[in-house]
Short mmCIF file of C-alpha atoms in Angstrom, two decimals:
data_model
loop_
_atom_site.label_atom_id
_atom_site.label_comp_id
_atom_site.label_asym_id
_atom_site.label_seq_id
_atom_site.Cartn_x
_atom_site.Cartn_y
_atom_site.Cartn_z
CA MET Z 15 30.31 73.43 78.76
CA ALA Z 16 27.22 72.44 80.76
CA LYS Z 17 26.71 74.04 84.17
CA GLU Z 18 27.09 71.67 87.10
CA THR Z 19 23.82 70.93 88.92
CA GLY Z 20 22.86 69.00 92.02
CA ARG Z 21 24.79 68.12 95.15
CA LYS Z 22 28.19 66.40 94.93
CA LEU Z 23 29.50 65.27 98.33
CA VAL Z 24 33.24 65.77 98.86
CA ALA Z 25 33.67 64.84 102.55
CA ALA Z 26 31.43 63.89 105.46
CA ASN Z 27 32.13 63.92 109.18
CA ARG Z 28 30.32 60.75 110.20
CA LYS Z 29 31.95 60.70 113.63
CA ALA Z 30 30.35 64.06 114.53
CA ARG Z 31 26.89 62.49 114.78
CA HIS Z 32 28.35 59.88 117.14
CA ASP Z 33 30.24 62.35 119.36
CA PHE Z 34 27.65 65.17 119.43
CA THR Z 35 23.92 65.69 119.77
CA ILE Z 36 22.98 67.79 116.73
CA GLU Z 37 20.59 70.61 117.64
CA ASP Z 38 20.48 72.91 114.61
CA VAL Z 39 21.95 72.64 111.08
CA PHE Z 40 23.09 75.47 108.80
CA GLU Z 41 24.42 75.62 105.24
CA ALA Z 42 27.29 78.04 104.69
CA GLY Z 43 29.36 79.08 101.71
CA LEU Z 44 33.16 78.98 101.87
CA VAL Z 45 35.76 81.53 100.83
CA LEU Z 46 38.38 79.41 99.01
CA SER Z 47 41.42 79.97 96.84
CA GLY Z 48 41.68 78.45 93.35
CA THR Z 49 43.88 75.51 94.31
CA GLU Z 50 41.55 74.65 97.21
CA VAL Z 51 38.61 74.41 94.82
CA LYS Z 52 40.61 72.18 92.46
CA ALA Z 53 41.64 69.89 95.35
CA LEU Z 54 37.99 69.67 96.47
CA ARG Z 55 36.80 68.87 92.95
CA ALA Z 56 39.31 65.99 93.00
CA GLY Z 57 37.39 64.74 96.07
CA ARG Z 58 40.11 65.34 98.65
CA ALA Z 59 39.26 66.78 102.07
CA SER Z 60 38.93 65.74 105.71
CA LEU Z 61 36.53 67.21 108.29
CA ILE Z 62 37.61 64.99 111.19
CA ASP Z 63 39.33 67.63 113.35
CA GLY Z 64 37.25 70.58 112.13
CA TRP Z 65 35.38 73.12 114.24
CA CYS Z 66 33.91 76.60 113.79
CA GLU Z 67 34.14 79.82 115.77
CA VAL Z 68 32.48 83.20 115.57
CA ASP Z 69 35.02 86.01 115.92
CA GLY Z 70 34.36 89.70 115.35
CA GLY Z 71 30.97 89.11 113.74
CA GLU Z 72 32.40 86.62 111.23
CA ALA Z 73 32.23 82.82 111.22
CA TRP Z 74 35.46 80.86 110.64
CA LEU Z 75 36.17 77.20 109.91
CA PHE Z 76 39.28 75.74 111.58
CA GLY Z 77 41.08 72.41 111.37
CA VAL Z 78 39.60 71.23 108.07
CA HIS Z 79 42.28 69.58 105.95
CA ILE Z 80 42.20 70.31 102.22
CA PRO Z 81 45.48 68.88 100.85
CA GLU Z 82 47.62 70.82 98.44
CA TYR Z 83 46.61 70.55 94.79
CA ALA Z 84 48.98 68.11 93.04
CA GLN Z 85 49.38 70.24 89.90
CA GLY Z 86 49.63 73.49 91.88
CA THR Z 87 52.76 75.62 91.86
CA TRP Z 88 53.94 78.28 94.29
CA THR Z 89 50.29 79.47 94.44
CA ASN Z 90 49.27 76.42 96.50
CA HIS Z 91 47.36 76.97 99.76
CA ALA Z 92 48.17 75.92 103.33
CA PRO Z 93 46.28 72.64 103.99
CA ARG Z 94 44.87 73.57 107.43
CA ARG Z 95 44.39 77.32 107.15
CA LYS Z 96 41.32 78.99 108.66
CA ARG Z 97 38.56 79.62 106.15
CA LYS Z 98 35.82 82.21 106.27
CA LEU Z 99 32.20 81.00 106.26
CA LEU Z 100 29.54 82.91 104.37
CA LEU Z 101 26.37 83.13 106.47
CA HIS Z 102 23.58 85.67 106.93
CA ARG Z 103 24.05 88.15 109.78
CA GLU Z 104 21.10 86.70 111.76
CA GLU Z 105 22.56 83.19 111.50
CA ILE Z 106 25.97 84.38 112.74
CA GLU Z 107 24.35 86.20 115.67
CA ARG Z 108 22.27 83.14 116.56
CA LEU Z 109 25.36 80.89 116.43
CA GLU Z 110 27.37 83.33 118.54
CA ALA Z 111 24.65 83.57 121.20
CA ARG Z 112 24.13 79.80 121.39
CA THR Z 113 27.87 78.95 121.57
CA ARG Z 114 28.24 81.16 124.65
CA GLU Z 115 26.14 78.56 126.50
CA LYS Z 116 28.10 75.86 128.29
CA GLY Z 117 28.67 72.71 126.24
CA GLN Z 118 27.61 74.15 122.86
CA THR Z 119 29.93 74.09 119.85
CA ILE Z 120 29.79 74.35 116.08
CA VAL Z 121 31.01 71.34 114.06
CA PRO Z 122 31.17 70.76 110.30
CA LEU Z 123 29.08 67.80 109.10
CA ALA Z 124 29.63 67.76 105.34
CA LEU Z 125 31.58 69.51 102.61
CA TYR Z 126 29.99 69.45 99.16
CA PHE Z 127 29.37 71.29 95.90
CA LEU Z 128 25.84 72.57 95.33
CA ASP Z 129 25.26 73.73 91.74
CA GLY Z 130 29.01 74.27 91.35
CA ARG Z 131 29.52 76.27 94.57
CA ALA Z 132 31.45 74.92 97.56
CA LYS Z 133 29.26 74.64 100.65
CA VAL Z 134 29.76 73.31 104.16
CA GLU Z 135 26.98 71.98 106.38
CA ILE Z 136 27.64 73.07 109.96
CA ALA Z 137 25.72 72.13 113.07
CA LEU Z 138 25.17 73.62 116.47
CA ALA Z 139 25.95 70.66 118.70
CA ARG Z 140 26.29 69.56 122.30
CA GLY Z 141 28.94 67.00 123.25
CA LYS Z 142 27.79 63.53 124.31
CA LYS Z 143 29.04 61.70 127.36
CA ASP Z 144 30.33 58.12 126.99
CA TRP Z 145 27.12 56.63 128.37
CA ASP Z 146 25.10 58.67 125.82
CA LYS Z 147 27.16 57.17 123.00
CA ARG Z 148 26.67 53.63 124.31
CA GLN Z 149 22.93 54.25 124.73
CA ALA Z 150 22.62 55.50 121.13
CA LEU Z 151 24.51 52.47 119.78
CA ARG Z 152 22.32 50.13 121.84
CA GLU Z 153 19.12 51.78 120.55
CA ARG Z 154 20.28 51.59 116.94
CA GLN Z 155 21.22 47.94 117.33
CA ASP Z 156 17.84 47.15 118.94
CA ASN Z 157 16.02 48.88 116.07
CA LEU Z 158 18.01 46.90 113.49
CA GLU Z 159 17.22 43.62 115.27
CA ALA Z 160 13.52 44.51 115.43
CA GLN Z 161 13.44 45.35 111.71
CA ARG Z 162 15.24 42.11 110.91
CA ALA Z 163 12.72 40.10 112.98
CA ILE Z 164 9.79 41.81 111.25
CA ARG Z 165 11.30 41.06 107.83
CA GLU Z 166 11.88 37.40 108.74
CA ARG Z 167 8.27 36.96 109.94
CA ARG Z 168 6.94 38.66 106.82
CA ASP Z 169 9.06 36.48 104.49
CA ARG Z 170 7.80 33.22 106.03
#
């Protein structure tokens, strides 16, 4: 059987980039049980309510929903259990120091397989206010309109 290569996206938290200002991005491994891996390979997961914490020198992922594996038996996992993140010691210390600051949090951005191993992309983020969100939407819409106008002038 050929070894799996490349990046296969399982779930993305698109709302995180709307609700937070992303400051730093990390890639972490996940400690998973067998039925969790099978459910992820089936493409089933949700990062919507997920967050991360550093506790006792270890990073943990909370609130991520990986549904029970359909063909699983009594060995199935709890869908919203906390999962350990695999990061280097320096990265954990940097995350811990930065999250002590007011307004900083760690949010998951994407869950994917990289060369057959389950990975999660987490970000050090700062929450946006409502006016920040409206401003970002306005800027994106203005850029789209400008690009559209440039394309129309070029096509004439």
